mmCIF file of C-alpha atoms and ligand atoms in Angstrom:
data_model
loop_
_atom_site.group_PDB
_atom_site.id
_atom_site.type_symbol
_atom_site.label_atom_id
_atom_site.label_comp_id
_atom_site.label_asym_id
_atom_site.label_seq_id
_atom_site.Cartn_x
_atom_site.Cartn_y
_atom_site.Cartn_z
ATOM 1 C CA MET A 177 98.842 113.834 -93.627
ATOM 2 C CA ARG A 178 100.861 111.719 -91.658
ATOM 3 C CA ILE A 179 100.593 108.104 -91.247
ATOM 4 C CA LEU A 180 102.080 105.877 -88.630
ATOM 5 C CA LEU A 181 103.755 102.308 -89.994
ATOM 6 C CA VAL A 182 104.117 99.398 -87.608
ATOM 7 C CA GLU A 183 106.225 97.081 -89.616
ATOM 8 C CA ASP A 184 109.079 95.588 -88.859
ATOM 9 C CA GLU A 185 110.242 94.331 -92.418
ATOM 10 C CA PRO A 186 112.604 97.254 -93.804
ATOM 11 C CA GLU A 187 111.670 96.184 -97.484
ATOM 12 C CA MET A 188 107.682 96.401 -96.917
ATOM 13 C CA ALA A 189 108.532 99.714 -95.233
ATOM 14 C CA SER A 190 110.514 101.288 -97.913
ATOM 15 C CA VAL A 191 107.965 100.300 -100.597
ATOM 16 C CA LEU A 192 105.065 102.164 -98.547
ATOM 17 C CA ARG A 193 107.283 104.838 -97.684
ATOM 18 C CA THR A 194 107.897 105.653 -101.209
ATOM 19 C CA ALA A 195 104.196 104.674 -102.555
ATOM 20 C CA LEU A 196 102.603 106.960 -99.885
ATOM 21 C CA GLY A 197 105.344 109.839 -100.202
ATOM 22 C CA GLN A 198 104.645 110.182 -103.466
ATOM 23 C CA ARG A 199 100.761 110.765 -102.906
ATOM 24 C CA ASP A 200 101.881 113.718 -100.144
ATOM 25 C CA MET A 201 101.625 111.381 -96.854
ATOM 26 C CA VAL A 202 104.097 111.383 -94.462
ATOM 27 C CA ILE A 203 105.317 108.469 -93.004
ATOM 28 C CA ASP A 204 106.556 107.762 -89.581
ATOM 29 C CA HIS A 205 107.664 104.056 -89.591
ATOM 30 C CA VAL A 206 108.310 102.088 -86.341
ATOM 31 C CA GLY A 207 109.504 98.222 -86.119
ATOM 32 C CA THR A 208 108.096 97.124 -82.842
ATOM 33 C CA LEU A 209 105.329 96.812 -80.718
ATOM 34 C CA ALA A 210 106.800 99.125 -78.219
ATOM 35 C CA GLU A 211 107.572 101.697 -80.504
ATOM 36 C CA GLY A 212 104.171 101.931 -81.985
ATOM 37 C CA GLU A 213 102.385 102.645 -78.861
ATOM 38 C CA GLU A 214 104.929 105.167 -78.062
ATOM 39 C CA ALA A 215 104.591 106.790 -81.521
ATOM 40 C CA ILE A 216 100.588 106.483 -81.112
ATOM 41 C CA THR A 217 100.747 108.444 -77.977
ATOM 42 C CA THR A 218 101.571 111.856 -79.813
ATOM 43 C CA GLY A 219 98.290 111.906 -81.344
ATOM 44 C CA VAL A 220 99.296 113.212 -84.736
ATOM 45 C CA HIS A 221 98.524 110.394 -87.398
ATOM 46 C CA GLY A 222 95.621 110.535 -89.690
ATOM 47 C CA ALA A 223 95.815 106.888 -90.173
ATOM 48 C CA VAL A 224 98.065 103.626 -88.843
ATOM 49 C CA LEU A 225 99.208 100.906 -90.660
ATOM 50 C CA LEU A 226 99.909 97.955 -88.254
ATOM 51 C CA ASP A 227 101.715 94.732 -89.334
ATOM 52 C CA ARG A 228 100.906 91.688 -86.787
ATOM 53 C CA ASN A 229 104.181 89.626 -86.539
ATOM 54 C CA LEU A 230 106.411 92.204 -84.898
ATOM 55 C CA PRO A 231 109.402 90.978 -83.045
ATOM 56 C CA ASP A 232 107.783 92.053 -79.440
ATOM 57 C CA GLY A 233 104.142 90.368 -80.169
ATOM 58 C CA ASP A 234 101.068 90.497 -82.160
ATOM 59 C CA GLY A 235 100.237 93.693 -83.661
ATOM 60 C CA LEU A 236 96.656 93.427 -82.529
ATOM 61 C CA ASP A 237 97.731 94.218 -79.149
ATOM 62 C CA LEU A 238 98.170 97.614 -80.029
ATOM 63 C CA LEU A 239 94.379 98.146 -80.946
ATOM 64 C CA PRO A 240 92.923 98.250 -77.539
ATOM 65 C CA ARG A 241 95.422 100.691 -76.363
ATOM 66 C CA ILE A 242 94.678 103.100 -79.184
ATOM 67 C CA ARG A 243 90.811 102.661 -78.385
ATOM 68 C CA VAL A 244 91.508 103.377 -74.608
ATOM 69 C CA ARG A 245 93.184 106.748 -75.642
ATOM 70 C CA LYS A 246 90.146 107.692 -77.774
ATOM 71 C CA LEU A 247 92.216 108.127 -80.934
ATOM 72 C CA ALA A 248 90.194 108.622 -83.684
ATOM 73 C CA ALA A 249 92.723 107.319 -86.451
ATOM 74 C CA PRO A 250 91.560 104.557 -88.320
ATOM 75 C CA VAL A 251 93.808 101.572 -88.261
ATOM 76 C CA ILE A 252 94.450 99.291 -91.394
ATOM 77 C CA ILE A 253 95.965 95.880 -90.444
ATOM 78 C CA LEU A 254 98.640 94.658 -93.003
ATOM 79 C CA SER A 255 99.297 91.164 -92.313
ATOM 80 C CA ALA A 256 100.653 87.827 -94.205
ATOM 81 C CA ARG A 257 98.116 86.373 -91.508
ATOM 82 C CA GLY A 258 95.314 86.002 -94.175
ATOM 83 C CA ASP A 259 92.576 83.255 -93.120
ATOM 84 C CA ILE A 260 89.168 84.202 -92.450
ATOM 85 C CA GLU A 261 89.297 83.522 -88.723
ATOM 86 C CA GLU A 262 92.589 85.762 -88.421
ATOM 87 C CA ARG A 263 90.703 88.610 -90.443
ATOM 88 C CA VAL A 264 87.538 88.342 -88.236
ATOM 89 C CA GLN A 265 89.742 88.553 -85.241
ATOM 90 C CA GLY A 266 91.332 91.840 -86.607
ATOM 91 C CA LEU A 267 88.233 93.386 -87.020
ATOM 92 C CA ASP A 268 86.439 92.526 -84.042
ATOM 93 C CA THR A 269 89.597 93.641 -81.987
ATOM 94 C CA GLY A 270 88.658 97.301 -83.552
ATOM 95 C CA ALA A 271 90.720 97.197 -86.727
ATOM 96 C CA ASP A 272 88.926 99.138 -89.573
ATOM 97 C CA ASP A 273 90.035 97.136 -92.122
ATOM 98 C CA TYR A 274 92.347 94.116 -92.943
ATOM 99 C CA LEU A 275 94.301 93.601 -95.972
ATOM 100 C CA ALA A 276 96.286 90.338 -96.470
ATOM 101 C CA LYS A 277 99.878 90.273 -97.796
ATOM 102 C CA PRO A 278 100.926 90.651 -100.226
ATOM 103 C CA PHE A 279 98.557 92.944 -101.640
ATOM 104 C CA VAL A 280 98.625 95.626 -104.271
ATOM 105 C CA ILE A 281 99.081 99.240 -103.618
ATOM 106 C CA ASP A 282 96.031 100.729 -105.495
ATOM 107 C CA GLU A 283 94.265 98.535 -103.242
ATOM 108 C CA LEU A 284 95.413 99.580 -100.067
ATOM 109 C CA LEU A 285 95.195 103.439 -101.154
ATOM 110 C CA ALA A 286 91.396 102.660 -101.881
ATOM 111 C CA ARG A 287 91.086 101.201 -98.610
ATOM 112 C CA MET A 288 92.804 104.070 -97.075
ATOM 113 C CA ARG A 289 90.310 106.319 -98.735
ATOM 114 C CA ALA A 290 87.355 104.312 -97.378
ATOM 115 C CA VAL A 291 88.385 104.405 -94.032
ATOM 116 C CA LEU A 292 89.561 108.231 -93.785
ATOM 117 C CA ARG A 293 86.044 108.987 -95.808
ATOM 118 C CA ARG A 294 84.247 107.415 -92.596
ATOM 119 C CA SER A 295 86.786 109.539 -90.171
ATOM 120 C CA PRO A 296 84.495 112.308 -88.880
ATOM 121 C CA GLU A 297 87.710 114.592 -88.882
ATOM 122 C CA LEU A 298 87.697 114.595 -92.487
ATOM 123 C CA ALA A 299 83.978 114.737 -93.297
ATOM 124 C CA PRO A 300 82.303 116.429 -95.431
ATOM 125 C CA ASP A 301 84.637 115.457 -98.691
ATOM 126 C CA LEU A 302 84.375 119.347 -99.870
ATOM 127 C CA LEU A 303 85.290 122.264 -97.796
ATOM 128 C CA ARG A 304 84.234 125.464 -99.212
ATOM 129 C CA LEU A 305 85.414 128.989 -97.917
ATOM 130 C CA GLY A 306 84.062 131.647 -100.693
ATOM 131 C CA ARG A 307 85.484 130.959 -104.015
ATOM 132 C CA PHE A 308 88.128 128.548 -102.483
ATOM 133 C CA GLU A 309 87.633 125.197 -102.284
ATOM 134 C CA PHE A 310 89.230 122.167 -100.760
ATOM 135 C CA ASP A 311 88.404 118.269 -101.878
ATOM 136 C CA TRP A 312 89.598 116.030 -99.181
ATOM 137 C CA ARG A 313 89.058 112.939 -101.166
ATOM 138 C CA ASN A 314 91.761 113.691 -103.926
ATOM 139 C CA ARG A 315 93.272 116.692 -101.821
ATOM 140 C CA SER A 316 93.148 119.064 -104.499
ATOM 141 C CA ALA A 317 92.655 122.796 -103.889
ATOM 142 C CA SER A 318 90.952 124.857 -106.242
ATOM 143 C CA VAL A 319 89.873 128.420 -106.790
ATOM 144 C CA GLY A 320 86.694 129.539 -108.656
ATOM 145 C CA GLY A 321 86.945 126.178 -110.400
ATOM 146 C CA SER A 322 90.767 126.226 -111.754
ATOM 147 C CA THR A 323 92.949 123.464 -109.844
ATOM 148 C CA LEU A 324 95.853 125.171 -107.520
ATOM 149 C CA ASP A 325 99.157 123.375 -107.875
ATOM 150 C CA LEU A 326 100.957 123.183 -104.619
ATOM 151 C CA PRO A 327 104.161 121.552 -103.578
ATOM 152 C CA ARG A 328 103.922 118.739 -101.094
ATOM 153 C CA ARG A 329 104.694 121.008 -98.024
ATOM 154 C CA GLU A 330 102.495 123.453 -98.778
ATOM 155 C CA LEU A 331 99.697 121.270 -98.956
ATOM 156 C CA LEU A 332 100.235 119.479 -95.899
ATOM 157 C CA VAL A 333 100.375 123.014 -94.224
ATOM 158 C CA LEU A 334 97.323 123.856 -95.697
ATOM 159 C CA GLU A 335 95.579 120.918 -94.886
ATOM 160 C CA SER A 336 96.474 121.541 -91.464
ATOM 161 C CA LEU A 337 94.987 125.112 -91.302
ATOM 162 C CA LEU A 338 91.839 123.917 -93.192
ATOM 163 C CA ARG A 339 91.094 121.295 -90.536
ATOM 164 C CA ARG A 340 90.887 123.978 -88.037
ATOM 165 C CA HIS A 341 90.024 126.912 -90.080
ATOM 166 C CA GLY A 342 89.176 129.722 -88.007
ATOM 167 C CA ARG A 343 91.034 128.472 -84.915
ATOM 168 C CA ALA A 344 94.688 129.092 -84.120
ATOM 169 C CA VAL A 345 96.892 126.021 -84.914
ATOM 170 C CA GLN A 346 99.968 125.401 -83.030
ATOM 171 C CA ARG A 347 103.308 125.906 -84.750
ATOM 172 C CA ALA A 348 104.315 122.410 -83.053
ATOM 173 C CA THR A 349 101.308 120.610 -84.929
ATOM 174 C CA LEU A 350 102.002 122.528 -88.019
ATOM 175 C CA GLU A 351 105.626 121.346 -88.173
ATOM 176 C CA GLU A 352 104.560 117.846 -86.859
ATOM 177 C CA ALA A 353 101.793 117.786 -90.025
ATOM 178 C CA VAL A 354 104.735 118.658 -92.034
ATOM 179 C CA TYR A 355 107.730 116.572 -91.187
ATOM 180 C CA GLY A 356 108.198 112.989 -90.212
ATOM 181 C CA PHE A 357 110.329 111.752 -87.129
ATOM 182 C CA ASP A 358 113.272 111.843 -88.989
ATOM 183 C CA ASP A 359 113.214 115.051 -90.947
ATOM 184 C CA GLU A 360 115.053 117.798 -89.302
ATOM 185 C CA ILE A 361 113.126 121.072 -88.772
ATOM 186 C CA GLN A 362 114.616 124.219 -89.615
ATOM 187 C CA SER A 363 113.294 126.540 -87.271
ATOM 188 C CA ASN A 364 112.120 129.136 -90.153
ATOM 189 C CA ALA A 365 110.988 126.288 -92.647
ATOM 190 C CA LEU A 366 107.491 126.929 -91.834
ATOM 191 C CA ASP A 367 107.077 130.546 -91.920
ATOM 192 C CA MET A 368 108.896 130.066 -95.144
ATOM 193 C CA HIS A 369 105.806 127.423 -96.568
ATOM 194 C CA ILE A 370 103.351 129.711 -95.196
ATOM 195 C CA SER A 371 104.674 132.799 -96.773
ATOM 196 C CA ARG A 372 104.493 130.925 -99.892
ATOM 197 C CA LEU A 373 101.274 129.594 -99.575
ATOM 198 C CA ARG A 374 100.107 132.733 -98.754
ATOM 199 C CA ARG A 375 101.334 133.919 -102.025
ATOM 200 C CA ARG A 376 100.126 131.525 -104.064
ATOM 201 C CA LEU A 377 96.488 131.747 -102.393
ATOM 202 C CA SER A 378 96.618 135.168 -103.483
ATOM 203 C CA ASN A 379 97.591 135.191 -106.831
ATOM 204 C CA ALA A 380 94.954 132.495 -107.426
ATOM 205 C CA GLY A 381 92.581 134.839 -106.371
ATOM 206 C CA ALA A 382 91.364 132.873 -103.106
ATOM 207 C CA GLU A 383 89.899 135.069 -100.437
ATOM 208 C CA LEU A 384 91.525 133.389 -97.491
ATOM 209 C CA GLU A 385 94.176 135.078 -94.814
ATOM 210 C CA ILE A 386 96.427 133.035 -92.928
ATOM 211 C CA HIS A 387 97.609 135.152 -89.943
ATOM 212 C CA GLY A 388 100.119 134.979 -87.702
ATOM 213 C CA ILE A 389 99.787 134.761 -84.092
ATOM 214 C CA ARG A 390 102.711 135.386 -82.150
ATOM 215 C CA GLY A 391 103.573 132.981 -79.499
ATOM 216 C CA ILE A 392 100.875 130.667 -80.961
ATOM 217 C CA GLY A 393 100.897 129.569 -84.629
ATOM 218 C CA TYR A 394 98.743 130.590 -87.730
ATOM 219 C CA LEU A 395 95.237 131.002 -88.222
ATOM 220 C CA LEU A 396 93.406 130.618 -91.912
ATOM 221 C CA LYS A 397 90.021 132.197 -92.031
ATOM 222 C CA PRO A 398 88.311 133.782 -95.046
ATOM 223 C CA GLY A 399 88.969 137.448 -95.999
ATOM 224 C CA ALA A 400 88.859 140.167 -98.407
HETATM 225 CA CA1 CA B 15 106.268 91.294 -89.657
#
């Protein structure tokens, strides 16, 4: 999943990038309100982590703009401004949660799990396609009860396909799910991940097929 981080402190951004990266999340980091607004319009993020004291204004000003665009991504405010009044203001403005700095990463992760559970895109927690199961809570795939070990990028591709299983997923959508804004995308990298993923699923006995659709992208559906 791709997470948008709007945060002007490089140290905080680097800590979050490392911590979330280890949990197979891709962070797109921007440092200003204006960049945050631009990044949000891409609509590719599963969640937004938003600082308040930004060089060009209060992060809270972004919230109405997110809602106006009807983006489903939950927003968690991460701010040194942690008084009760400020938290209430943040939640009333439309944030899904508010975490005062300093915070412990484990608490942030727990709160992210909580807001993502409420996000309709990810419900229900368990997706079952024949012998294959995917648990959105801990992002683990299994076949006939045995866990499938997937490298990070293959997991991100699989998640993106599963979220829209039975429908064609555009190539650009899959590439966006896997790469952050800063990563260079090699033209055949996605096809390589897909081909490895197919082999892994087939070796594990998952009855899933990933079809290439010329000029569009890929489609995952239950198969033989
Ligand atoms: Ca700040």
